mmCIF file with all atom_site columns, C-alpha atoms in Angstrom:
data_model
loop_
_atom_site.group_PDB
_atom_site.id
_atom_site.type_symbol
_atom_site.label_atom_id
_atom_site.label_alt_id
_atom_site.label_comp_id
_atom_site.label_asym_id
_atom_site.label_entity_id
_atom_site.label_seq_id
_atom_site.pdbx_PDB_ins_code
_atom_site.Cartn_x
_atom_site.Cartn_y
_atom_site.Cartn_z
_atom_site.occupancy
_atom_site.B_iso_or_equiv
_atom_site.pdbx_formal_charge
_atom_site.auth_seq_id
_atom_site.auth_comp_id
_atom_site.auth_asym_id
_atom_site.auth_atom_id
_atom_site.pdbx_PDB_model_num
ATOM 1   C CA . MET Q 1 1   ? 96.114  161.258 149.496 1.00 54.00 ? 1   MET Q CA 1
ATOM 2   C CA . ASN Q 1 2   ? 99.184  163.037 150.875 1.00 68.00 ? 2   ASN Q CA 1
ATOM 3   C CA . PRO Q 1 3   ? 102.361 160.978 151.205 1.00 84.00 ? 3   PRO Q CA 1
ATOM 4   C CA . LYS Q 1 4   ? 103.006 159.637 154.684 1.00 92.00 ? 4   LYS Q CA 1
ATOM 5   C CA . ILE Q 1 5   ? 106.065 159.349 156.889 1.00 95.00 ? 5   ILE Q CA 1
ATOM 6   C CA . LEU Q 1 6   ? 107.675 155.929 157.185 1.00 97.00 ? 6   LEU Q CA 1
ATOM 7   C CA . ILE Q 1 7   ? 109.029 155.346 160.683 1.00 98.00 ? 7   ILE Q CA 1
ATOM 8   C CA . LEU Q 1 8   ? 111.818 152.770 160.666 1.00 98.00 ? 8   LEU Q CA 1
ATOM 9   C CA . ALA Q 1 9   ? 113.270 151.111 163.758 1.00 98.00 ? 9   ALA Q CA 1
ATOM 10  C CA . ALA Q 1 10  ? 115.530 148.081 164.042 1.00 97.00 ? 10  ALA Q CA 1
ATOM 11  C CA . THR Q 1 11  ? 113.390 146.494 166.774 1.00 98.00 ? 11  THR Q CA 1
ATOM 12  C CA . SER Q 1 12  ? 109.842 146.975 168.012 1.00 97.00 ? 12  SER Q CA 1
ATOM 13  C CA . ALA Q 1 13  ? 111.196 147.237 171.577 1.00 96.00 ? 13  ALA Q CA 1
ATOM 14  C CA . GLU Q 1 14  ? 112.860 150.544 170.689 1.00 98.00 ? 14  GLU Q CA 1
ATOM 15  C CA . ILE Q 1 15  ? 109.506 152.152 169.867 1.00 98.00 ? 15  ILE Q CA 1
ATOM 16  C CA . LYS Q 1 16  ? 107.119 150.182 172.103 1.00 98.00 ? 16  LYS Q CA 1
ATOM 17  C CA . PRO Q 1 17  ? 105.891 153.297 173.995 1.00 98.00 ? 17  PRO Q CA 1
ATOM 18  C CA . PHE Q 1 18  ? 105.173 154.954 170.638 1.00 98.00 ? 18  PHE Q CA 1
ATOM 19  C CA . LEU Q 1 19  ? 103.245 151.917 169.399 1.00 98.00 ? 19  LEU Q CA 1
ATOM 20  C CA . ASP Q 1 20  ? 101.314 151.745 172.668 1.00 97.00 ? 20  ASP Q CA 1
ATOM 21  C CA . HIS Q 1 21  ? 100.459 155.452 172.456 1.00 96.00 ? 21  HIS Q CA 1
ATOM 22  C CA . PHE Q 1 22  ? 98.852  154.960 169.050 1.00 95.00 ? 22  PHE Q CA 1
ATOM 23  C CA . THR Q 1 23  ? 97.347  151.559 170.029 1.00 95.00 ? 23  THR Q CA 1
ATOM 24  C CA . LEU Q 1 24  ? 99.370  149.658 167.450 1.00 96.00 ? 24  LEU Q CA 1
ATOM 25  C CA . ALA Q 1 25  ? 100.287 145.992 167.824 1.00 92.00 ? 25  ALA Q CA 1
ATOM 26  C CA . PRO Q 1 26  ? 103.942 145.162 167.055 1.00 89.00 ? 26  PRO Q CA 1
ATOM 27  C CA . ASN Q 1 27  ? 104.450 143.770 163.562 1.00 93.00 ? 27  ASN Q CA 1
ATOM 28  C CA . LYS Q 1 28  ? 107.027 143.807 160.789 1.00 96.00 ? 28  LYS Q CA 1
ATOM 29  C CA . PHE Q 1 29  ? 105.060 146.419 158.825 1.00 95.00 ? 29  PHE Q CA 1
ATOM 30  C CA . ILE Q 1 30  ? 102.284 148.536 160.319 1.00 94.00 ? 30  ILE Q CA 1
ATOM 31  C CA . GLU Q 1 31  ? 99.967  150.846 158.399 1.00 92.00 ? 31  GLU Q CA 1
ATOM 32  C CA . HIS Q 1 32  ? 98.320  153.824 160.088 1.00 93.00 ? 32  HIS Q CA 1
ATOM 33  C CA . ALA Q 1 33  ? 96.194  156.559 158.567 1.00 90.00 ? 33  ALA Q CA 1
ATOM 34  C CA . GLU Q 1 34  ? 98.923  159.167 159.093 1.00 90.00 ? 34  GLU Q CA 1
ATOM 35  C CA . PHE Q 1 35  ? 102.150 157.124 159.003 1.00 94.00 ? 35  PHE Q CA 1
ATOM 36  C CA . ASP Q 1 36  ? 103.555 153.645 158.466 1.00 96.00 ? 36  ASP Q CA 1
ATOM 37  C CA . VAL Q 1 37  ? 106.011 151.733 160.651 1.00 97.00 ? 37  VAL Q CA 1
ATOM 38  C CA . LEU Q 1 38  ? 108.691 149.305 159.460 1.00 98.00 ? 38  LEU Q CA 1
ATOM 39  C CA . ILE Q 1 39  ? 110.670 147.099 161.844 1.00 98.00 ? 39  ILE Q CA 1
ATOM 40  C CA . SER Q 1 40  ? 113.758 146.294 159.807 1.00 97.00 ? 40  SER Q CA 1
ATOM 41  C CA . GLY Q 1 41  ? 115.779 144.016 162.043 1.00 96.00 ? 41  GLY Q CA 1
ATOM 42  C CA . VAL Q 1 42  ? 119.228 144.816 163.391 1.00 97.00 ? 42  VAL Q CA 1
ATOM 43  C CA . GLY Q 1 43  ? 122.102 145.684 161.069 1.00 96.00 ? 43  GLY Q CA 1
ATOM 44  C CA . ALA Q 1 44  ? 122.761 147.442 157.788 1.00 95.00 ? 44  ALA Q CA 1
ATOM 45  C CA . TRP Q 1 45  ? 121.897 144.517 155.542 1.00 94.00 ? 45  TRP Q CA 1
ATOM 46  C CA . ALA Q 1 46  ? 118.541 143.806 157.237 1.00 96.00 ? 46  ALA Q CA 1
ATOM 47  C CA . THR Q 1 47  ? 117.731 147.505 157.016 1.00 97.00 ? 47  THR Q CA 1
ATOM 48  C CA . ALA Q 1 48  ? 118.531 147.862 153.325 1.00 96.00 ? 48  ALA Q CA 1
ATOM 49  C CA . PHE Q 1 49  ? 116.649 144.656 152.443 1.00 95.00 ? 49  PHE Q CA 1
ATOM 50  C CA . SER Q 1 50  ? 113.566 145.643 154.450 1.00 96.00 ? 50  SER Q CA 1
ATOM 51  C CA . LEU Q 1 51  ? 113.360 149.060 152.815 1.00 96.00 ? 51  LEU Q CA 1
ATOM 52  C CA . ALA Q 1 52  ? 113.716 147.548 149.341 1.00 93.00 ? 52  ALA Q CA 1
ATOM 53  C CA . LYS Q 1 53  ? 111.058 144.928 150.094 1.00 93.00 ? 53  LYS Q CA 1
ATOM 54  C CA . TYR Q 1 54  ? 108.417 147.003 151.846 1.00 91.00 ? 54  TYR Q CA 1
ATOM 55  C CA . ILE Q 1 55  ? 108.496 150.387 150.137 1.00 88.00 ? 55  ILE Q CA 1
ATOM 56  C CA . GLN Q 1 56  ? 105.804 150.059 147.500 1.00 78.00 ? 56  GLN Q CA 1
ATOM 57  C CA . LYS Q 1 57  ? 104.742 153.720 147.468 1.00 78.00 ? 57  LYS Q CA 1
ATOM 58  C CA . HIS Q 1 58  ? 106.257 157.149 147.843 1.00 86.00 ? 58  HIS Q CA 1
ATOM 59  C CA . TYR Q 1 59  ? 106.815 158.563 151.318 1.00 93.00 ? 59  TYR Q CA 1
ATOM 60  C CA . MET Q 1 60  ? 107.423 162.182 152.212 1.00 92.00 ? 60  MET Q CA 1
ATOM 61  C CA . LEU Q 1 61  ? 110.136 161.054 154.633 1.00 94.00 ? 61  LEU Q CA 1
ATOM 62  C CA . ILE Q 1 62  ? 111.887 157.970 155.989 1.00 96.00 ? 62  ILE Q CA 1
ATOM 63  C CA . LEU Q 1 63  ? 112.411 158.590 159.706 1.00 97.00 ? 63  LEU Q CA 1
ATOM 64  C CA . ASN Q 1 64  ? 114.951 156.225 161.262 1.00 98.00 ? 64  ASN Q CA 1
ATOM 65  C CA . VAL Q 1 65  ? 114.774 156.153 165.060 1.00 98.00 ? 65  VAL Q CA 1
ATOM 66  C CA . GLY Q 1 66  ? 116.685 154.132 167.624 1.00 98.00 ? 66  GLY Q CA 1
ATOM 67  C CA . ILE Q 1 67  ? 119.428 154.203 170.219 1.00 98.00 ? 67  ILE Q CA 1
ATOM 68  C CA . ALA Q 1 68  ? 123.124 154.850 169.738 1.00 98.00 ? 68  ALA Q CA 1
ATOM 69  C CA . GLY Q 1 69  ? 126.424 154.713 171.524 1.00 98.00 ? 69  GLY Q CA 1
ATOM 70  C CA . SER Q 1 70  ? 128.342 157.971 171.918 1.00 97.00 ? 70  SER Q CA 1
ATOM 71  C CA . PHE Q 1 71  ? 132.062 158.642 171.563 1.00 96.00 ? 71  PHE Q CA 1
ATOM 72  C CA . ASP Q 1 72  ? 131.357 162.212 172.705 1.00 96.00 ? 72  ASP Q CA 1
ATOM 73  C CA . ARG Q 1 73  ? 131.220 162.634 176.485 1.00 95.00 ? 73  ARG Q CA 1
ATOM 74  C CA . ASN Q 1 74  ? 129.531 166.009 176.020 1.00 95.00 ? 74  ASN Q CA 1
ATOM 75  C CA . LEU Q 1 75  ? 126.390 164.144 174.966 1.00 96.00 ? 75  LEU Q CA 1
ATOM 76  C CA . GLN Q 1 76  ? 124.571 162.988 178.074 1.00 96.00 ? 76  GLN Q CA 1
ATOM 77  C CA . LEU Q 1 77  ? 122.940 159.576 178.319 1.00 98.00 ? 77  LEU Q CA 1
ATOM 78  C CA . GLY Q 1 78  ? 119.364 159.977 177.153 1.00 97.00 ? 78  GLY Q CA 1
ATOM 79  C CA . SER Q 1 79  ? 120.194 162.851 174.795 1.00 97.00 ? 79  SER Q CA 1
ATOM 80  C CA . VAL Q 1 80  ? 118.056 162.811 171.643 1.00 98.00 ? 80  VAL Q CA 1
ATOM 81  C CA . CYS Q 1 81  ? 120.108 163.810 168.589 1.00 98.00 ? 81  CYS Q CA 1
ATOM 82  C CA . VAL Q 1 82  ? 119.789 164.278 164.856 1.00 97.00 ? 82  VAL Q CA 1
ATOM 83  C CA . ILE Q 1 83  ? 122.443 162.223 163.074 1.00 97.00 ? 83  ILE Q CA 1
ATOM 84  C CA . SER Q 1 84  ? 123.142 164.642 160.242 1.00 95.00 ? 84  SER Q CA 1
ATOM 85  C CA . GLN Q 1 85  ? 126.022 162.653 158.705 1.00 95.00 ? 85  GLN Q CA 1
ATOM 86  C CA . ASP Q 1 86  ? 126.739 158.934 158.792 1.00 96.00 ? 86  ASP Q CA 1
ATOM 87  C CA . CYS Q 1 87  ? 129.116 156.501 157.139 1.00 95.00 ? 87  CYS Q CA 1
ATOM 88  C CA . PHE Q 1 88  ? 129.870 152.823 156.679 1.00 95.00 ? 88  PHE Q CA 1
ATOM 89  C CA . ALA Q 1 89  ? 132.935 152.764 158.904 1.00 92.00 ? 89  ALA Q CA 1
ATOM 90  C CA . ASP Q 1 90  ? 134.092 149.214 158.160 1.00 90.00 ? 90  ASP Q CA 1
ATOM 91  C CA . PHE Q 1 91  ? 133.498 149.256 154.378 1.00 92.00 ? 91  PHE Q CA 1
ATOM 92  C CA . GLY Q 1 92  ? 136.911 149.034 152.751 1.00 91.00 ? 92  GLY Q CA 1
ATOM 93  C CA . ALA Q 1 93  ? 140.159 147.116 153.101 1.00 93.00 ? 93  ALA Q CA 1
ATOM 94  C CA . GLU Q 1 94  ? 143.172 146.877 155.370 1.00 89.00 ? 94  GLU Q CA 1
ATOM 95  C CA . SER Q 1 95  ? 146.747 147.375 154.253 1.00 89.00 ? 95  SER Q CA 1
ATOM 96  C CA . PRO Q 1 96  ? 149.783 146.711 156.453 1.00 90.00 ? 96  PRO Q CA 1
ATOM 97  C CA . THR Q 1 97  ? 149.841 150.392 157.426 1.00 88.00 ? 97  THR Q CA 1
ATOM 98  C CA . GLU Q 1 98  ? 146.315 151.809 157.170 1.00 89.00 ? 98  GLU Q CA 1
ATOM 99  C CA . PHE Q 1 99  ? 142.594 151.334 156.601 1.00 90.00 ? 99  PHE Q CA 1
ATOM 100 C CA . LEU Q 1 100 ? 141.531 152.019 153.017 1.00 90.00 ? 100 LEU Q CA 1
ATOM 101 C CA . THR Q 1 101 ? 137.963 153.268 152.694 1.00 88.00 ? 101 THR Q CA 1
ATOM 102 C CA . ALA Q 1 102 ? 135.736 152.098 149.865 1.00 91.00 ? 102 ALA Q CA 1
ATOM 103 C CA . GLU Q 1 103 ? 135.902 155.647 148.540 1.00 91.00 ? 103 GLU Q CA 1
ATOM 104 C CA . LYS Q 1 104 ? 139.709 155.568 148.453 1.00 90.00 ? 104 LYS Q CA 1
ATOM 105 C CA . LEU Q 1 105 ? 139.586 152.198 146.693 1.00 92.00 ? 105 LEU Q CA 1
ATOM 106 C CA . GLY Q 1 106 ? 137.036 153.438 144.171 1.00 91.00 ? 106 GLY Q CA 1
ATOM 107 C CA . LEU Q 1 107 ? 134.560 150.737 145.188 1.00 90.00 ? 107 LEU Q CA 1
ATOM 108 C CA . GLY Q 1 108 ? 131.697 152.800 146.555 1.00 87.00 ? 108 GLY Q CA 1
ATOM 109 C CA . ILE Q 1 109 ? 130.629 155.473 149.002 1.00 87.00 ? 109 ILE Q CA 1
ATOM 110 C CA . ASN Q 1 110 ? 131.280 155.475 152.739 1.00 92.00 ? 110 ASN Q CA 1
ATOM 111 C CA . HIS Q 1 111 ? 129.716 158.825 153.694 1.00 92.00 ? 111 HIS Q CA 1
ATOM 112 C CA . TYR Q 1 112 ? 126.074 159.917 153.528 1.00 92.00 ? 112 TYR Q CA 1
ATOM 113 C CA . SER Q 1 113 ? 124.123 162.910 154.829 1.00 90.00 ? 113 SER Q CA 1
ATOM 114 C CA . THR Q 1 114 ? 120.568 163.516 155.940 1.00 90.00 ? 114 THR Q CA 1
ATOM 115 C CA . THR Q 1 115 ? 118.168 165.031 153.419 1.00 88.00 ? 115 THR Q CA 1
ATOM 116 C CA . ILE Q 1 116 ? 115.593 166.815 155.555 1.00 86.00 ? 116 ILE Q CA 1
ATOM 117 C CA . PRO Q 1 117 ? 112.733 168.617 153.763 1.00 85.00 ? 117 PRO Q CA 1
ATOM 118 C CA . GLN Q 1 118 ? 112.654 172.290 154.736 1.00 86.00 ? 118 GLN Q CA 1
ATOM 119 C CA . ASN Q 1 119 ? 109.228 172.038 156.362 1.00 86.00 ? 119 ASN Q CA 1
ATOM 120 C CA . PHE Q 1 120 ? 110.582 169.570 158.955 1.00 88.00 ? 120 PHE Q CA 1
ATOM 121 C CA . ILE Q 1 121 ? 113.536 171.683 160.088 1.00 89.00 ? 121 ILE Q CA 1
ATOM 122 C CA . PRO Q 1 122 ? 111.599 173.784 162.663 1.00 90.00 ? 122 PRO Q CA 1
ATOM 123 C CA . PHE Q 1 123 ? 110.690 170.569 164.517 1.00 90.00 ? 123 PHE Q CA 1
ATOM 124 C CA . LEU Q 1 124 ? 114.371 169.697 164.921 1.00 93.00 ? 124 LEU Q CA 1
ATOM 125 C CA . ASN Q 1 125 ? 115.835 173.024 166.031 1.00 90.00 ? 125 ASN Q CA 1
ATOM 126 C CA . ASN Q 1 126 ? 116.080 171.989 169.691 1.00 93.00 ? 126 ASN Q CA 1
ATOM 127 C CA . LEU Q 1 127 ? 118.010 168.773 168.950 1.00 96.00 ? 127 LEU Q CA 1
ATOM 128 C CA . PRO Q 1 128 ? 121.819 168.634 168.697 1.00 96.00 ? 128 PRO Q CA 1
ATOM 129 C CA . LYS Q 1 129 ? 123.145 167.755 165.247 1.00 96.00 ? 129 LYS Q CA 1
ATOM 130 C CA . VAL Q 1 130 ? 125.890 165.126 165.397 1.00 97.00 ? 130 VAL Q CA 1
ATOM 131 C CA . SER Q 1 131 ? 127.871 162.831 163.114 1.00 96.00 ? 131 SER Q CA 1
ATOM 132 C CA . GLY Q 1 132 ? 127.641 159.053 163.245 1.00 96.00 ? 132 GLY Q CA 1
ATOM 133 C CA . ILE Q 1 133 ? 129.209 155.860 161.991 1.00 96.00 ? 133 ILE Q CA 1
ATOM 134 C CA . THR Q 1 134 ? 127.457 152.622 161.066 1.00 96.00 ? 134 THR Q CA 1
ATOM 135 C CA . VAL Q 1 135 ? 129.237 149.433 162.100 1.00 95.00 ? 135 VAL Q CA 1
ATOM 136 C CA . GLN Q 1 136 ? 128.758 145.683 162.076 1.00 92.00 ? 136 GLN Q CA 1
ATOM 137 C CA . LYS Q 1 137 ? 130.071 145.340 165.618 1.00 92.00 ? 137 LYS Q CA 1
ATOM 138 C CA . ALA Q 1 138 ? 129.555 147.721 168.516 1.00 92.00 ? 138 ALA Q CA 1
ATOM 139 C CA . HIS Q 1 139 ? 132.961 148.849 169.724 1.00 94.00 ? 139 HIS Q CA 1
ATOM 140 C CA . GLY Q 1 140 ? 133.885 147.733 173.227 1.00 92.00 ? 140 GLY Q CA 1
ATOM 141 C CA . LYS Q 1 141 ? 137.669 147.556 173.337 1.00 93.00 ? 141 LYS Q CA 1
ATOM 142 C CA . THR Q 1 142 ? 140.124 150.433 173.821 1.00 94.00 ? 142 THR Q CA 1
ATOM 143 C CA . GLU Q 1 143 ? 142.284 149.500 170.828 1.00 93.00 ? 143 GLU Q CA 1
ATOM 144 C CA . SER Q 1 144 ? 139.424 149.215 168.335 1.00 92.00 ? 144 SER Q CA 1
ATOM 145 C CA . ILE Q 1 145 ? 137.791 152.407 169.637 1.00 94.00 ? 145 ILE Q CA 1
ATOM 146 C CA . SER Q 1 146 ? 141.020 154.353 169.129 1.00 92.00 ? 146 SER Q CA 1
ATOM 147 C CA . PHE Q 1 147 ? 141.480 152.834 165.677 1.00 90.00 ? 147 PHE Q CA 1
ATOM 148 C CA . ILE Q 1 148 ? 137.998 153.668 164.381 1.00 90.00 ? 148 ILE Q CA 1
ATOM 149 C CA . GLN Q 1 149 ? 138.151 157.187 165.810 1.00 92.00 ? 149 GLN Q CA 1
ATOM 150 C CA . SER Q 1 150 ? 141.439 157.827 164.023 1.00 90.00 ? 150 SER Q CA 1
ATOM 151 C CA . TYR Q 1 151 ? 139.735 157.244 160.660 1.00 89.00 ? 151 TYR Q CA 1
ATOM 152 C CA . PHE Q 1 152 ? 136.177 158.352 161.410 1.00 91.00 ? 152 PHE Q CA 1
ATOM 153 C CA . PRO Q 1 153 ? 136.083 160.873 164.289 1.00 91.00 ? 153 PRO Q CA 1
ATOM 154 C CA . ALA Q 1 154 ? 132.304 160.686 164.650 1.00 95.00 ? 154 ALA Q CA 1
ATOM 155 C CA . GLN Q 1 155 ? 130.257 161.337 167.777 1.00 97.00 ? 155 GLN Q CA 1
ATOM 156 C CA . THR Q 1 156 ? 127.932 158.317 167.682 1.00 97.00 ? 156 THR Q CA 1
ATOM 157 C CA . GLU Q 1 157 ? 127.696 154.770 166.366 1.00 97.00 ? 157 GLU Q CA 1
ATOM 158 C CA . SER Q 1 158 ? 124.801 152.541 165.371 1.00 97.00 ? 158 SER Q CA 1
ATOM 159 C CA . MET Q 1 159 ? 124.266 149.492 163.182 1.00 96.00 ? 159 MET Q CA 1
ATOM 160 C CA . GLU Q 1 160 ? 121.706 150.865 160.713 1.00 97.00 ? 160 GLU Q CA 1
ATOM 161 C CA . GLY Q 1 161 ? 121.987 154.601 160.067 1.00 96.00 ? 161 GLY Q CA 1
ATOM 162 C CA . ALA Q 1 162 ? 124.114 154.763 156.924 1.00 96.00 ? 162 ALA Q CA 1
ATOM 163 C CA . ALA Q 1 163 ? 122.069 151.940 155.382 1.00 97.00 ? 163 ALA Q CA 1
ATOM 164 C CA . VAL Q 1 164 ? 118.945 154.081 155.781 1.00 97.00 ? 164 VAL Q CA 1
ATOM 165 C CA . PHE Q 1 165 ? 120.620 157.057 154.110 1.00 96.00 ? 165 PHE Q CA 1
ATOM 166 C CA . PHE Q 1 166 ? 121.951 154.840 151.310 1.00 95.00 ? 166 PHE Q CA 1
ATOM 167 C CA . SER Q 1 167 ? 118.576 153.193 150.669 1.00 95.00 ? 167 SER Q CA 1
ATOM 168 C CA . ALA Q 1 168 ? 116.711 156.496 150.826 1.00 94.00 ? 168 ALA Q CA 1
ATOM 169 C CA . GLN Q 1 169 ? 119.099 157.980 148.281 1.00 94.00 ? 169 GLN Q CA 1
ATOM 170 C CA . GLU Q 1 170 ? 118.531 155.036 145.941 1.00 93.00 ? 170 GLU Q CA 1
ATOM 171 C CA . LEU Q 1 171 ? 114.754 155.357 146.417 1.00 93.00 ? 171 LEU Q CA 1
ATOM 172 C CA . ASN Q 1 172 ? 114.850 159.154 146.024 1.00 92.00 ? 172 ASN Q CA 1
ATOM 173 C CA . ILE Q 1 173 ? 113.101 159.714 149.364 1.00 94.00 ? 173 ILE Q CA 1
ATOM 174 C CA . PRO Q 1 174 ? 114.272 162.233 152.004 1.00 95.00 ? 174 PRO Q CA 1
ATOM 175 C CA . ALA Q 1 175 ? 115.664 160.615 155.148 1.00 96.00 ? 175 ALA Q CA 1
ATOM 176 C CA . LEU Q 1 176 ? 116.085 161.732 158.743 1.00 97.00 ? 176 LEU Q CA 1
ATOM 177 C CA . GLN Q 1 177 ? 117.861 159.818 161.515 1.00 98.00 ? 177 GLN Q CA 1
ATOM 178 C CA . VAL Q 1 178 ? 117.090 160.574 165.175 1.00 98.00 ? 178 VAL Q CA 1
ATOM 179 C CA . ARG Q 1 179 ? 118.710 158.582 167.977 1.00 98.00 ? 179 ARG Q CA 1
ATOM 180 C CA . SER Q 1 180 ? 118.925 158.682 171.746 1.00 98.00 ? 180 SER Q CA 1
ATOM 181 C CA . ILE Q 1 181 ? 122.208 157.996 173.528 1.00 98.00 ? 181 ILE Q CA 1
ATOM 182 C CA . SER Q 1 182 ? 122.054 154.751 175.526 1.00 98.00 ? 182 SER Q CA 1
ATOM 183 C CA . ASN Q 1 183 ? 125.745 154.337 176.365 1.00 97.00 ? 183 ASN Q CA 1
ATOM 184 C CA . PHE Q 1 184 ? 129.204 155.719 175.865 1.00 97.00 ? 184 PHE Q CA 1
ATOM 185 C CA . VAL Q 1 185 ? 131.540 153.888 173.515 1.00 96.00 ? 185 VAL Q CA 1
ATOM 186 C CA . GLU Q 1 186 ? 134.129 152.553 175.948 1.00 94.00 ? 186 GLU Q CA 1
ATOM 187 C CA . PRO Q 1 187 ? 135.403 149.168 177.124 1.00 95.00 ? 187 PRO Q CA 1
ATOM 188 C CA . ARG Q 1 188 ? 132.157 147.206 177.275 1.00 95.00 ? 188 ARG Q CA 1
ATOM 189 C CA . ASN Q 1 189 ? 130.427 147.628 180.640 1.00 94.00 ? 189 ASN Q CA 1
ATOM 190 C CA . LYS Q 1 190 ? 126.647 147.204 180.607 1.00 95.00 ? 190 LYS Q CA 1
ATOM 191 C CA . ALA Q 1 191 ? 126.423 148.580 184.147 1.00 95.00 ? 191 ALA Q CA 1
ATOM 192 C CA . ASN Q 1 192 ? 127.148 152.019 182.663 1.00 96.00 ? 192 ASN Q CA 1
ATOM 193 C CA . TRP Q 1 193 ? 124.344 151.849 180.094 1.00 97.00 ? 193 TRP Q CA 1
ATOM 194 C CA . ASP Q 1 194 ? 120.949 153.504 180.467 1.00 97.00 ? 194 ASP Q CA 1
ATOM 195 C CA . ILE Q 1 195 ? 118.765 152.031 177.752 1.00 98.00 ? 195 ILE Q CA 1
ATOM 196 C CA . PRO Q 1 196 ? 115.486 152.717 179.645 1.00 98.00 ? 196 PRO Q CA 1
ATOM 197 C CA . LEU Q 1 197 ? 116.244 156.459 179.799 1.00 98.00 ? 197 LEU Q CA 1
ATOM 198 C CA . ALA Q 1 198 ? 117.284 156.526 176.148 1.00 98.00 ? 198 ALA Q CA 1
ATOM 199 C CA . LEU Q 1 199 ? 114.078 154.797 175.057 1.00 98.00 ? 199 LEU Q CA 1
ATOM 200 C CA . GLN Q 1 200 ? 111.922 156.979 177.286 1.00 98.00 ? 200 GLN Q CA 1
ATOM 201 C CA . ASN Q 1 201 ? 113.327 160.182 175.798 1.00 98.00 ? 201 ASN Q CA 1
ATOM 202 C CA . LEU Q 1 202 ? 113.337 158.868 172.232 1.00 98.00 ? 202 LEU Q CA 1
ATOM 203 C CA . ASN Q 1 203 ? 109.698 157.810 172.357 1.00 98.00 ? 203 ASN Q CA 1
ATOM 204 C CA . LYS Q 1 204 ? 108.607 161.047 174.017 1.00 98.00 ? 204 LYS Q CA 1
ATOM 205 C CA . TRP Q 1 205 ? 110.223 162.974 171.186 1.00 97.00 ? 205 TRP Q CA 1
ATOM 206 C CA . LEU Q 1 206 ? 108.775 160.670 168.511 1.00 98.00 ? 206 LEU Q CA 1
ATOM 207 C CA . ILE Q 1 207 ? 105.221 160.893 169.872 1.00 98.00 ? 207 ILE Q CA 1
ATOM 208 C CA . ASN Q 1 208 ? 105.425 164.692 170.010 1.00 95.00 ? 208 ASN Q CA 1
ATOM 209 C CA . PHE Q 1 209 ? 106.986 164.935 166.547 1.00 95.00 ? 209 PHE Q CA 1
ATOM 210 C CA . ILE Q 1 210 ? 104.363 162.781 164.831 1.00 95.00 ? 210 ILE Q CA 1
ATOM 211 C CA . THR Q 1 211 ? 101.523 164.476 166.733 1.00 94.00 ? 211 THR Q CA 1
ATOM 212 C CA . ASP Q 1 212 ? 102.749 167.941 165.750 1.00 89.00 ? 212 ASP Q CA 1
ATOM 213 C CA . ILE Q 1 213 ? 103.227 166.947 162.102 1.00 86.00 ? 213 ILE Q CA 1
ATOM 214 C CA . ASN Q 1 214 ? 99.729  165.454 161.934 1.00 76.00 ? 214 ASN Q CA 1
ATOM 215 C CA . GLU Q 1 215 ? 98.161  168.561 163.468 1.00 71.00 ? 215 GLU Q CA 1
ATOM 216 C CA . ILE Q 1 216 ? 99.798  170.762 160.855 1.00 65.00 ? 216 ILE Q CA 1
ATOM 217 C CA . LYS Q 1 217 ? 98.677  168.453 158.036 1.00 61.00 ? 217 LYS Q CA 1
ATOM 218 C CA . MET Q 1 218 ? 95.089  168.628 159.321 1.00 53.00 ? 218 MET Q CA 1
ATOM 219 C CA . THR Q 1 219 ? 95.080  172.439 159.289 1.00 52.00 ? 219 THR Q CA 1
ATOM 220 C CA . ASN Q 1 220 ? 96.457  172.710 155.748 1.00 49.00 ? 220 ASN Q CA 1
#
């Protein structure tokens, strides 16, 4: 049997239209003939633990999908993006004058990159490639936004992405992260968010991606 894709989302709500399309009931771990689905829970630690617990076989790809906030105003709300680079942005230490990354301290790695198999690249050509940070708190204050951007000038933020790349590297499985922009990273104002649009566009892309991949597998 050919290896499958593992689709990972923090919450089932983020991929409900996808689950409905394939007539799948929400659950922590869902097996399908062509792919599996893992709902990890929110945050880096829940993500890393879930991947370690539930991966009992080899996958051709771990596909992390979800929503993200954007620092980049050139990315419209609802834009679906490939997060090609990600990092643990609050992994390190503070000194009186600066933030010291784990890499600078010699304690670990902050930065990770996607590892997309060549045969998947044609399916991603129409998506913008952006950089991201993974955080334990979503930024919503001018001072903290300016601070984090001074050290990690990324375009997006989420709470899971770098943990997926880290876990995939440890498991020796390629990983891809695709997210849809639900809000701009600014002083917190939920009236400016558009989560429904972000989820609509994300799930449309995900359904098409999995359908196209399965059709190619059937013809080979």
